mmCIF file of C-alpha atoms in Angstrom:
data_model
loop_
_atom_site.group_PDB
_atom_site.id
_atom_site.type_symbol
_atom_site.label_atom_id
_atom_site.label_comp_id
_atom_site.label_asym_id
_atom_site.label_seq_id
_atom_site.Cartn_x
_atom_site.Cartn_y
_atom_site.Cartn_z
ATOM 1 C CA CYS A 1 -6.315 -5.105 2.490
ATOM 2 C CA TYR A 2 -3.602 -4.367 4.997
ATOM 3 C CA GLY A 3 -0.406 -6.309 5.508
ATOM 4 C CA LEU A 4 0.927 -7.798 8.699
ATOM 5 C CA LYS A 5 3.075 -4.858 9.745
ATOM 6 C CA GLU A 6 0.264 -2.337 9.234
ATOM 7 C CA VAL A 7 -2.127 -4.422 11.338
ATOM 8 C CA LEU A 8 0.363 -4.849 14.199
ATOM 9 C CA LYS A 9 1.415 -1.200 14.031
ATOM 10 C CA HIS A 10 -2.163 -0.122 14.669
ATOM 11 C CA ALA A 11 -3.100 -2.987 17.000
ATOM 12 C CA GLU A 12 -3.392 -0.519 19.883
ATOM 13 C CA VAL A 13 -6.433 0.883 18.071
ATOM 14 C CA LEU A 14 -7.981 -2.590 17.886
ATOM 15 C CA LEU A 15 -7.357 -3.524 21.527
ATOM 16 C CA ASN A 16 -8.983 -1.914 24.524
ATOM 17 C CA ARG A 17 -7.171 -0.599 27.591
ATOM 18 C CA GLU A 18 -7.495 -3.890 29.499
ATOM 19 C CA ASP A 19 -5.894 -5.794 26.609
ATOM 20 C CA LEU A 20 -2.970 -3.455 25.938
ATOM 21 C CA ASP A 21 -1.154 -3.016 29.252
ATOM 22 C CA VAL A 22 2.546 -2.175 29.520
ATOM 23 C CA LYS A 23 3.726 -5.790 29.198
ATOM 24 C CA ALA A 24 1.438 -6.547 26.256
ATOM 25 C CA ASP A 25 2.523 -3.357 24.514
ATOM 26 C CA ALA A 26 6.189 -4.334 24.936
ATOM 27 C CA PHE A 27 5.525 -7.751 23.404
ATOM 28 C CA LEU A 28 3.559 -6.141 20.566
ATOM 29 C CA GLN A 29 6.442 -3.787 19.743
ATOM 30 C CA PHE A 30 8.787 -6.798 19.762
ATOM 31 C CA LEU A 31 6.581 -8.513 17.167
ATOM 32 C CA VAL A 32 6.526 -5.394 14.962
ATOM 33 C CA ARG A 33 10.273 -4.808 15.154
ATOM 34 C CA ASP A 34 11.807 -8.297 15.138
ATOM 35 C CA VAL A 35 9.214 -10.834 13.939
ATOM 36 C CA ALA A 36 6.619 -9.539 11.465
ATOM 37 C CA GLY A 37 7.580 -9.569 7.800
ATOM 38 C CA ARG A 38 10.695 -11.722 8.169
ATOM 39 C CA ASP A 39 11.318 -14.621 5.815
ATOM 40 C CA ALA A 40 13.713 -16.402 8.192
ATOM 41 C CA PHE A 41 12.774 -15.705 11.806
ATOM 42 C CA ARG A 42 14.487 -17.963 14.358
ATOM 43 C CA LEU A 43 13.128 -18.552 17.844
ATOM 44 C CA SER A 44 16.641 -19.416 18.980
ATOM 45 C CA ASP A 45 20.028 -20.122 17.441
ATOM 46 C CA ALA A 46 19.249 -23.840 17.224
ATOM 47 C CA SER A 47 15.697 -23.560 15.892
ATOM 48 C CA PRO A 48 14.873 -23.755 12.158
ATOM 49 C CA PRO A 49 13.870 -20.551 10.331
ATOM 50 C CA MET A 50 10.192 -19.615 10.140
ATOM 51 C CA LYS A 51 8.530 -17.479 7.466
ATOM 52 C CA VAL A 52 6.372 -14.793 9.093
ATOM 53 C CA SER A 53 4.894 -12.979 6.098
ATOM 54 C CA ASN A 54 1.191 -13.118 6.995
ATOM 55 C CA LEU A 55 -1.109 -13.437 9.984
ATOM 56 C CA LYS A 56 -1.132 -17.233 9.852
ATOM 57 C CA GLY A 57 2.659 -17.337 10.036
ATOM 58 C CA LEU A 58 2.663 -14.856 12.926
ATOM 59 C CA VAL A 59 0.201 -16.950 14.925
ATOM 60 C CA ALA A 60 2.411 -20.009 14.382
ATOM 61 C CA ALA A 61 5.498 -18.067 15.523
ATOM 62 C CA VAL A 62 3.784 -16.765 18.676
ATOM 63 C CA GLN A 63 2.530 -20.265 19.446
ATOM 64 C CA ALA A 64 6.095 -21.548 19.167
ATOM 65 C CA MET A 65 7.240 -18.765 21.524
ATOM 66 C CA LEU A 66 4.588 -19.848 24.012
ATOM 67 C CA ASN A 67 5.764 -23.445 23.827
ATOM 68 C CA LEU A 68 9.326 -22.345 24.620
ATOM 69 C CA ALA A 69 8.143 -20.064 27.410
ATOM 70 C CA ASP A 70 6.403 -22.839 29.363
ATOM 71 C CA SER A 71 9.625 -23.496 31.231
ATOM 72 C CA GLY A 72 10.439 -19.788 31.673
ATOM 73 C CA ASP A 73 10.190 -16.364 30.054
ATOM 74 C CA TYR A 74 10.852 -15.948 26.340
ATOM 75 C CA LYS A 75 13.213 -13.001 25.957
ATOM 76 C CA THR A 76 11.847 -11.368 29.154
ATOM 77 C CA HIS A 77 8.226 -11.852 28.006
ATOM 78 C CA HIS A 78 6.075 -13.797 30.479
ATOM 79 C CA PRO A 79 4.088 -16.822 29.188
ATOM 80 C CA ALA A 80 0.819 -15.253 30.398
ATOM 81 C CA THR A 81 1.505 -12.138 28.311
ATOM 82 C CA ILE A 82 2.337 -14.223 25.238
ATOM 83 C CA ARG A 83 -0.791 -16.356 25.683
ATOM 84 C CA LYS A 84 -2.936 -13.248 26.099
ATOM 85 C CA MET A 85 -1.612 -11.636 22.917
ATOM 86 C CA LEU A 86 -1.857 -14.921 21.003
ATOM 87 C CA ASN A 87 -5.593 -15.097 21.725
ATOM 88 C CA ARG A 88 -6.111 -11.513 20.542
ATOM 89 C CA ILE A 89 -3.968 -11.773 17.401
ATOM 90 C CA ASP A 90 -5.477 -15.103 16.377
ATOM 91 C CA ASN A 91 -8.899 -13.459 16.510
ATOM 92 C CA PHE A 92 -7.952 -10.662 14.072
ATOM 93 C CA SER A 93 -8.769 -12.742 10.990
ATOM 94 C CA VAL A 94 -12.349 -13.219 12.222
ATOM 95 C CA ARG A 95 -12.914 -9.684 13.498
ATOM 96 C CA PHE A 96 -11.459 -8.002 10.407
ATOM 97 C CA HIS A 97 -12.362 -10.392 7.627
ATOM 98 C CA GLY A 98 -11.492 -8.900 4.258
ATOM 99 C CA LEU A 99 -9.228 -6.176 5.671
ATOM 100 C CA ILE A 100 -6.200 -8.312 6.484
ATOM 101 C CA SER A 101 -4.271 -9.629 3.493
ATOM 102 C CA ASN A 102 -3.737 -13.384 3.337
ATOM 103 C CA SER A 103 -0.464 -12.961 1.459
ATOM 104 C CA GLY A 104 0.917 -10.263 3.759
ATOM 105 C CA ASP A 105 1.037 -7.614 1.018
ATOM 106 C CA THR A 106 -0.601 -4.241 1.580
ATOM 107 C CA ILE A 107 -3.121 -2.829 -0.880
ATOM 108 C CA ASN A 108 -3.339 0.851 -0.025
ATOM 109 C CA PRO A 109 -6.786 2.460 -0.517
ATOM 110 C CA LEU A 110 -5.027 5.719 -1.397
ATOM 111 C CA PRO A 111 -3.190 6.244 -4.704
ATOM 112 C CA GLU A 112 0.579 6.380 -4.878
ATOM 113 C CA THR A 113 0.412 9.974 -6.157
ATOM 114 C CA PHE A 114 -2.420 12.414 -5.481
ATOM 115 C CA LYS A 115 -3.802 14.396 -8.425
ATOM 116 C CA ASP A 116 -4.453 18.108 -8.214
ATOM 117 C CA ARG A 117 -8.087 19.202 -7.618
ATOM 118 C CA THR A 118 -9.301 15.651 -7.063
ATOM 119 C CA ALA A 119 -11.481 14.279 -4.268
ATOM 120 C CA TYR A 120 -10.854 10.824 -2.798
ATOM 121 C CA VAL A 121 -13.562 9.222 -0.644
ATOM 122 C CA ILE A 122 -13.086 6.175 1.597
ATOM 123 C CA ASP A 123 -16.528 4.728 2.321
ATOM 124 C CA LEU A 124 -16.641 2.870 5.652
ATOM 125 C CA SER A 125 -20.418 2.689 6.029
ATOM 126 C CA GLN A 126 -20.500 -1.093 5.512
ATOM 127 C CA SER A 127 -17.766 -1.772 8.105
ATOM 128 C CA ASP A 128 -18.196 -2.142 11.845
ATOM 129 C CA VAL A 129 -16.674 0.260 14.366
ATOM 130 C CA GLU A 130 -13.442 -1.672 14.919
ATOM 131 C CA ALA A 131 -12.823 -2.081 11.191
ATOM 132 C CA GLN A 132 -13.398 1.654 10.710
ATOM 133 C CA ASP A 133 -10.808 2.410 13.393
ATOM 134 C CA LEU A 134 -8.260 0.156 11.673
ATOM 135 C CA VAL A 135 -8.748 1.807 8.267
ATOM 136 C CA PHE A 136 -8.710 5.308 9.777
ATOM 137 C CA ALA A 137 -5.497 4.630 11.707
ATOM 138 C CA ALA A 138 -3.770 3.174 8.642
ATOM 139 C CA VAL A 139 -4.821 6.078 6.385
ATOM 140 C CA ILE A 140 -3.758 8.751 8.888
ATOM 141 C CA SER A 141 -0.440 6.955 9.420
ATOM 142 C CA ASP A 142 0.181 6.816 5.668
ATOM 143 C CA LEU A 143 -0.629 10.513 5.197
ATOM 144 C CA ARG A 144 1.541 11.498 8.140
ATOM 145 C CA SER A 145 4.472 9.521 6.729
ATOM 146 C CA ARG A 146 4.049 11.127 3.293
ATOM 147 C CA MET A 147 3.796 14.554 4.908
ATOM 148 C CA GLU A 148 7.074 14.121 6.794
ATOM 149 C CA GLN A 149 8.867 12.762 3.714
ATOM 150 C CA GLY A 150 7.418 15.355 1.326
ATOM 151 C CA ARG A 151 5.687 12.720 -0.861
ATOM 152 C CA LEU A 152 2.157 14.123 -0.943
ATOM 153 C CA GLY A 153 2.532 14.974 -4.636
ATOM 154 C CA VAL A 154 0.419 18.129 -4.389
ATOM 155 C CA LYS A 155 0.952 21.529 -2.831
ATOM 156 C CA ARG A 156 -1.954 21.153 -0.407
ATOM 157 C CA LEU A 157 -3.888 18.071 0.699
ATOM 158 C CA ILE A 158 -7.037 18.608 2.769
ATOM 159 C CA VAL A 159 -8.133 15.680 4.953
ATOM 160 C CA VAL A 160 -11.822 15.886 5.882
ATOM 161 C CA VAL A 161 -12.671 13.833 8.994
ATOM 162 C CA ASP A 162 -16.322 13.516 9.945
ATOM 163 C CA GLU A 163 -17.166 13.061 13.643
ATOM 164 C CA LEU A 164 -13.691 14.098 14.741
ATOM 165 C CA ASN A 165 -14.628 13.737 18.420
ATOM 166 C CA LYS A 166 -14.782 9.963 17.882
ATOM 167 C CA TYR A 167 -11.140 9.674 16.793
ATOM 168 C CA ALA A 168 -9.617 12.442 18.946
ATOM 169 C CA PRO A 169 -11.775 12.586 22.098
ATOM 170 C CA THR A 170 -11.012 14.678 25.160
ATOM 171 C CA SER A 171 -11.120 11.610 27.399
ATOM 172 C CA GLY A 172 -9.626 8.178 26.935
ATOM 173 C CA HIS A 173 -6.131 6.768 26.607
ATOM 174 C CA GLU A 174 -3.728 8.241 24.079
ATOM 175 C CA THR A 175 -3.571 6.199 20.887
ATOM 176 C CA TYR A 176 -1.527 6.449 17.731
ATOM 177 C CA VAL A 177 -4.479 8.089 15.963
ATOM 178 C CA VAL A 178 -4.730 10.849 18.585
ATOM 179 C CA ARG A 179 -0.991 11.530 18.391
ATOM 180 C CA ALA A 180 -1.109 11.611 14.575
ATOM 181 C CA LEU A 181 -4.062 14.015 14.520
ATOM 182 C CA ARG A 182 -2.315 16.295 17.023
ATOM 183 C CA ASP A 183 0.803 16.302 14.871
ATOM 184 C CA ILE A 184 -1.147 17.078 11.708
ATOM 185 C CA ALA A 185 -3.081 19.879 13.417
ATOM 186 C CA ALA A 186 0.096 21.354 14.918
ATOM 187 C CA ARG A 187 2.517 21.328 11.984
ATOM 188 C CA GLY A 188 0.584 19.991 9.010
ATOM 189 C CA ARG A 189 -0.278 23.318 7.393
ATOM 190 C CA TYR A 190 3.230 24.375 6.507
ATOM 191 C CA LEU A 191 4.019 20.836 5.328
ATOM 192 C CA GLY A 192 1.019 20.792 2.998
ATOM 193 C CA LEU A 193 -1.425 18.620 4.986
ATOM 194 C CA VAL A 194 -4.537 20.416 6.262
ATOM 195 C CA LEU A 195 -6.990 18.848 8.709
ATOM 196 C CA PHE A 196 -10.677 19.702 8.241
ATOM 197 C CA GLY A 197 -12.752 18.304 11.100
ATOM 198 C CA ALA A 198 -16.542 18.223 11.468
ATOM 199 C CA GLN A 199 -18.378 17.201 14.622
ATOM 200 C CA GLN A 200 -21.530 17.828 16.612
ATOM 201 C CA PHE A 201 -19.778 18.444 19.931
ATOM 202 C CA ARG A 202 -16.677 20.617 19.728
ATOM 203 C CA SER A 203 -16.196 20.410 23.496
ATOM 204 C CA ARG A 204 -15.467 16.678 23.199
ATOM 205 C CA VAL A 205 -12.571 17.070 20.743
ATOM 206 C CA ASP A 206 -8.997 16.896 22.025
ATOM 207 C CA PRO A 207 -7.958 20.372 23.281
ATOM 208 C CA GLN A 208 -4.649 20.306 21.377
ATOM 209 C CA VAL A 209 -6.426 19.633 18.089
ATOM 210 C CA VAL A 210 -8.952 22.411 18.760
ATOM 211 C CA GLY A 211 -6.264 24.837 19.943
ATOM 212 C CA ASN A 212 -4.252 24.422 16.731
ATOM 213 C CA SER A 213 -7.221 25.077 14.450
ATOM 214 C CA ALA A 214 -6.862 28.385 12.618
ATOM 215 C CA ASN A 215 -10.459 28.687 11.369
ATOM 216 C CA SER A 216 -13.710 27.614 12.997
ATOM 217 C CA ALA A 217 -17.301 27.619 11.772
ATOM 218 C CA TYR A 218 -20.310 27.180 14.079
ATOM 219 C CA GLY A 219 -23.849 26.396 13.100
ATOM 220 C CA HIS A 220 -26.852 25.717 15.305
ATOM 221 C CA ILE A 221 -25.636 24.519 18.726
ATOM 222 C CA GLN A 222 -27.760 22.922 21.411
ATOM 223 C CA LEU A 223 -28.037 24.633 24.800
ATOM 224 C CA GLU A 224 -26.377 21.660 26.537
ATOM 225 C CA GLU A 225 -23.294 22.111 24.372
ATOM 226 C CA LEU A 226 -23.288 25.900 24.793
ATOM 227 C CA ALA A 227 -23.233 25.447 28.569
ATOM 228 C CA ASN A 228 -19.678 24.108 28.272
ATOM 229 C CA SER A 229 -16.923 26.387 29.544
ATOM 230 C CA ILE A 230 -15.198 26.641 26.138
ATOM 231 C CA TYR A 231 -18.036 28.882 24.880
ATOM 232 C CA THR A 232 -17.766 31.414 27.715
ATOM 233 C CA VAL A 233 -15.287 33.461 25.640
ATOM 234 C CA TYR A 234 -18.221 34.580 23.467
ATOM 235 C CA PRO A 235 -20.745 37.191 24.658
ATOM 236 C CA GLN A 236 -24.185 36.108 25.803
ATOM 237 C CA ALA A 237 -25.807 37.623 22.700
ATOM 238 C CA VAL A 238 -23.588 35.513 20.413
ATOM 239 C CA ARG A 239 -24.428 32.323 22.296
ATOM 240 C CA GLU A 240 -28.141 33.055 22.139
ATOM 241 C CA LYS A 241 -27.890 33.615 18.388
ATOM 242 C CA LEU A 242 -26.081 30.283 17.973
ATOM 243 C CA ALA A 243 -28.761 28.505 19.985
ATOM 244 C CA THR A 244 -31.499 29.837 17.662
ATOM 245 C CA ALA A 245 -29.582 29.868 14.370
ATOM 246 C CA ASP A 246 -31.520 28.852 11.264
ATOM 247 C CA PRO A 247 -30.111 26.359 8.743
ATOM 248 C CA GLY A 248 -27.493 28.088 6.597
ATOM 249 C CA LEU A 249 -26.505 30.683 9.214
ATOM 250 C CA MET A 250 -22.900 30.148 10.356
ATOM 251 C CA MET A 251 -20.577 31.980 12.707
ATOM 252 C CA ILE A 252 -16.994 32.220 11.409
ATOM 253 C CA ARG A 253 -14.039 32.713 13.699
ATOM 254 C CA HIS A 254 -10.744 33.794 12.140
ATOM 255 C CA PRO A 255 -7.575 35.297 13.683
ATOM 256 C CA HIS A 256 -7.855 38.353 11.397
ATOM 257 C CA PHE A 257 -11.189 39.371 12.941
ATOM 258 C CA SER A 258 -11.461 40.469 16.550
ATOM 259 C CA GLN A 259 -15.186 39.652 16.655
ATOM 260 C CA PRO A 260 -17.156 36.618 15.387
ATOM 261 C CA VAL A 261 -18.632 37.116 11.912
ATOM 262 C CA PHE A 262 -22.038 35.688 10.944
ATOM 263 C CA VAL A 263 -22.562 34.672 7.324
ATOM 264 C CA ARG A 264 -25.440 32.964 5.530
ATOM 265 C CA PHE A 265 -24.773 30.261 2.965
ATOM 266 C CA PRO A 266 -27.133 29.593 0.047
ATOM 267 C CA LEU A 267 -28.886 26.294 -0.374
ATOM 268 C CA PRO A 268 -26.227 23.688 -1.216
ATOM 269 C CA SER A 269 -26.182 22.078 -4.650
ATOM 270 C CA ILE A 270 -25.852 18.641 -3.069
ATOM 271 C CA LEU A 271 -28.123 16.005 -1.596
ATOM 272 C CA ARG A 272 -29.025 16.823 1.990
ATOM 273 C CA GLY A 273 -29.917 14.598 4.930
ATOM 274 C CA ASN A 274 -31.254 11.224 3.865
ATOM 275 C CA ASP A 275 -31.960 12.307 0.265
ATOM 276 C CA GLY A 276 -28.983 10.316 -0.935
ATOM 277 C CA MET A 277 -30.097 7.188 0.946
ATOM 278 C CA SER A 278 -33.603 7.415 -0.522
ATOM 279 C CA GLN A 279 -32.451 8.016 -4.104
ATOM 280 C CA TYR A 280 -29.527 5.595 -3.984
ATOM 281 C CA PRO A 281 -30.511 2.816 -1.557
ATOM 282 C CA CYS A 282 -27.790 0.604 -0.192
ATOM 283 C CA SER A 283 -27.519 -2.669 -2.083
ATOM 284 C CA PRO A 284 -26.816 -5.885 -0.139
ATOM 285 C CA SER A 285 -23.325 -7.302 -0.179
ATOM 286 C CA LEU A 286 -22.901 -9.776 -3.032
ATOM 287 C CA PRO A 287 -20.697 -12.880 -3.097
ATOM 288 C CA ILE A 288 -17.343 -12.293 -4.710
ATOM 289 C CA GLU A 289 -18.179 -14.354 -7.810
ATOM 290 C CA MET A 290 -21.301 -12.259 -8.447
ATOM 291 C CA ARG A 291 -19.252 -9.069 -8.071
ATOM 292 C CA ILE A 292 -16.738 -10.389 -10.603
ATOM 293 C CA LEU A 293 -19.555 -11.206 -13.042
ATOM 294 C CA LYS A 294 -21.018 -7.704 -12.783
ATOM 295 C CA GLN A 295 -17.613 -6.025 -13.065
ATOM 296 C CA ALA A 296 -16.563 -8.129 -16.048
ATOM 297 C CA VAL A 297 -19.819 -7.609 -17.945
ATOM 298 C CA ALA A 298 -19.728 -3.851 -17.272
ATOM 299 C CA LEU A 299 -16.063 -3.615 -18.277
ATOM 300 C CA GLY A 300 -16.687 -5.581 -21.462
ATOM 301 C CA GLY A 301 -19.302 -3.087 -22.610
ATOM 302 C CA GLY A 302 -21.729 -5.757 -23.841
ATOM 303 C CA LYS A 303 -19.079 -7.816 -25.646
ATOM 304 C CA VAL A 304 -18.643 -10.295 -22.761
ATOM 305 C CA SER A 305 -21.452 -12.426 -21.374
ATOM 306 C CA GLU A 306 -21.837 -13.911 -17.917
ATOM 307 C CA ALA A 307 -21.559 -17.394 -19.388
ATOM 308 C CA GLN A 308 -18.086 -16.616 -20.761
ATOM 309 C CA VAL A 309 -16.964 -15.265 -17.382
ATOM 310 C CA ARG A 310 -18.333 -18.320 -15.551
ATOM 311 C CA GLU A 311 -16.512 -20.569 -17.976
ATOM 312 C CA GLN A 312 -13.193 -18.863 -17.198
ATOM 313 C CA LEU A 313 -13.800 -18.897 -13.444
ATOM 314 C CA ALA A 314 -14.537 -22.623 -13.547
ATOM 315 C CA LEU A 315 -10.961 -23.234 -14.727
ATOM 316 C CA LEU A 316 -9.391 -21.717 -11.586
ATOM 317 C CA ASP A 317 -7.353 -23.919 -9.294
ATOM 318 C CA PRO A 318 -9.757 -24.958 -6.474
ATOM 319 C CA ASN A 319 -6.883 -25.039 -3.955
ATOM 320 C CA GLU A 320 -6.206 -21.329 -4.496
ATOM 321 C CA ARG A 321 -9.627 -20.274 -5.710
ATOM 322 C CA GLU A 322 -10.384 -17.749 -2.944
ATOM 323 C CA GLU A 323 -7.073 -15.930 -3.355
ATOM 324 C CA SER A 324 -7.442 -15.895 -7.151
ATOM 325 C CA LEU A 325 -10.987 -14.508 -6.934
ATOM 326 C CA ASN A 326 -9.821 -11.703 -4.646
ATOM 327 C CA LYS A 327 -7.030 -10.752 -7.065
ATOM 328 C CA ILE A 328 -9.374 -10.861 -10.066
ATOM 329 C CA CYS A 329 -11.925 -8.667 -8.272
ATOM 330 C CA ARG A 330 -9.265 -6.067 -7.404
ATOM 331 C CA ASP A 331 -7.775 -6.050 -10.920
ATOM 332 C CA LEU A 332 -11.181 -5.651 -12.568
ATOM 333 C CA ALA A 333 -12.056 -2.782 -10.215
ATOM 334 C CA ALA A 334 -8.737 -1.044 -10.938
ATOM 335 C CA SER A 335 -8.989 -1.465 -14.720
ATOM 336 C CA GLN A 336 -10.614 1.375 -16.629
ATOM 337 C CA ASN A 337 -10.720 -0.362 -19.986
ATOM 338 C CA GLY A 338 -9.572 -3.624 -21.462
ATOM 339 C CA ASP A 339 -10.662 -7.185 -22.014
ATOM 340 C CA PRO A 340 -12.046 -8.672 -18.755
ATOM 341 C CA LEU A 341 -11.456 -12.230 -19.956
ATOM 342 C CA SER A 342 -7.763 -11.544 -20.484
ATOM 343 C CA ILE A 343 -7.578 -10.001 -17.001
ATOM 344 C CA ILE A 344 -9.137 -13.144 -15.508
ATOM 345 C CA ASN A 345 -6.756 -15.391 -17.452
ATOM 346 C CA LYS A 346 -3.756 -13.292 -16.447
ATOM 347 C CA THR A 347 -4.622 -12.931 -12.766
ATOM 348 C CA GLY A 348 -6.267 -16.210 -11.792
ATOM 349 C CA ARG A 349 -4.206 -19.309 -11.167
ATOM 350 C CA ARG A 350 -5.292 -22.060 -13.503
ATOM 351 C CA VAL A 351 -5.561 -25.765 -12.901
ATOM 352 C CA PRO A 352 -2.406 -27.535 -14.175
ATOM 353 C CA ALA A 353 -2.911 -29.238 -17.519
ATOM 354 C CA GLN A 354 -2.312 -32.737 -16.127
ATOM 355 C CA LYS A 355 -5.101 -32.256 -13.580
ATOM 356 C CA MET A 356 -7.730 -31.200 -16.123
ATOM 357 C CA ARG A 357 -9.864 -34.066 -17.371
ATOM 358 C CA ALA A 358 -12.550 -33.949 -20.003
ATOM 359 C CA PRO A 359 -15.994 -35.099 -18.796
ATOM 360 C CA PRO A 360 -17.074 -38.544 -20.026
ATOM 361 C CA ILE A 361 -19.160 -38.600 -23.163
ATOM 362 C CA TYR A 362 -21.509 -41.295 -21.831
ATOM 363 C CA SER A 363 -22.635 -41.924 -18.284
ATOM 364 C CA SER A 364 -22.153 -45.350 -16.689
ATOM 365 C CA ASP A 365 -25.849 -46.219 -16.897
ATOM 366 C CA ASP A 366 -26.265 -45.194 -20.545
ATOM 367 C CA PRO A 367 -27.614 -48.243 -22.517
ATOM 368 C CA PHE A 368 -25.923 -46.916 -25.685
ATOM 369 C CA ALA A 369 -22.472 -46.620 -24.079
ATOM 370 C CA ASP A 370 -21.293 -49.769 -25.892
#
């Protein structure tokens, strides 16, 4: 889940060019700098303080700005611009359900400290395109910030981006993601952050990202792609060989070699194509309570039953049940060992003692009630 500031910081990724004009961008930067995350935001000197710690509080603050702007601009922002951004921001909770934190706190998918010789995978296959863009922008922003501050924790960190032409295309308006990828490609190597991109169409990747790449590997390339002008630097014989290359044959380009070098890789010791999908089919998304049951039973190692977990979940405060379930699910997923029942009791908010009532022993229509 991402907090309010992270969502607003990368809102340009979530909005199209018609949404984010110059005026809307100025209002968005005003929200990031002066409104989001404040516990006592004031619309004016005479207005009471407002707590803007989550998306719901931000929508209320923007609505209050719009009410004040009916008689004129609010701090040079036109009412039409405020109304336009209010409609877009209010829709974030529906478009990105599960990615935006209700409490305003950020839960980073990446660890605080990277471990040496460890692979971290962020699976976005179950998310739609817009949600993938939000996660990608937030992750790249976090890595870029750590790179500049020297907080990567390892000597080298390799970021593998599949379908790089989607996030850094040759055409389209310049976004924060494109600028971050250019910066990483240009000066990331000596700071310890290496970009490894993979794509079908190299000609559709941003020229600055391609120009800063030190090593390139080419497999089989279609004739339509080879007709692009960027491949004219290679002789005709090399292009013909790329067009008819067999699986496993790769052309390597490196600054140390004046000519392209062809190498053949052995069969990989991994699942290829759709082998992984056939052997490990995608399971449907389960309700959060069912996920908690499976996690708790698996964590208990056979010592905890589903009935015991259901009994503990039934004692949660119904007014804050959804938030408590989300916290329990995250804590169970993060725990490697321990008692799942104690985690549920520690994380979930319980019903106050005075509100808990024992069920009646006899029903009202029981003839033996007297």
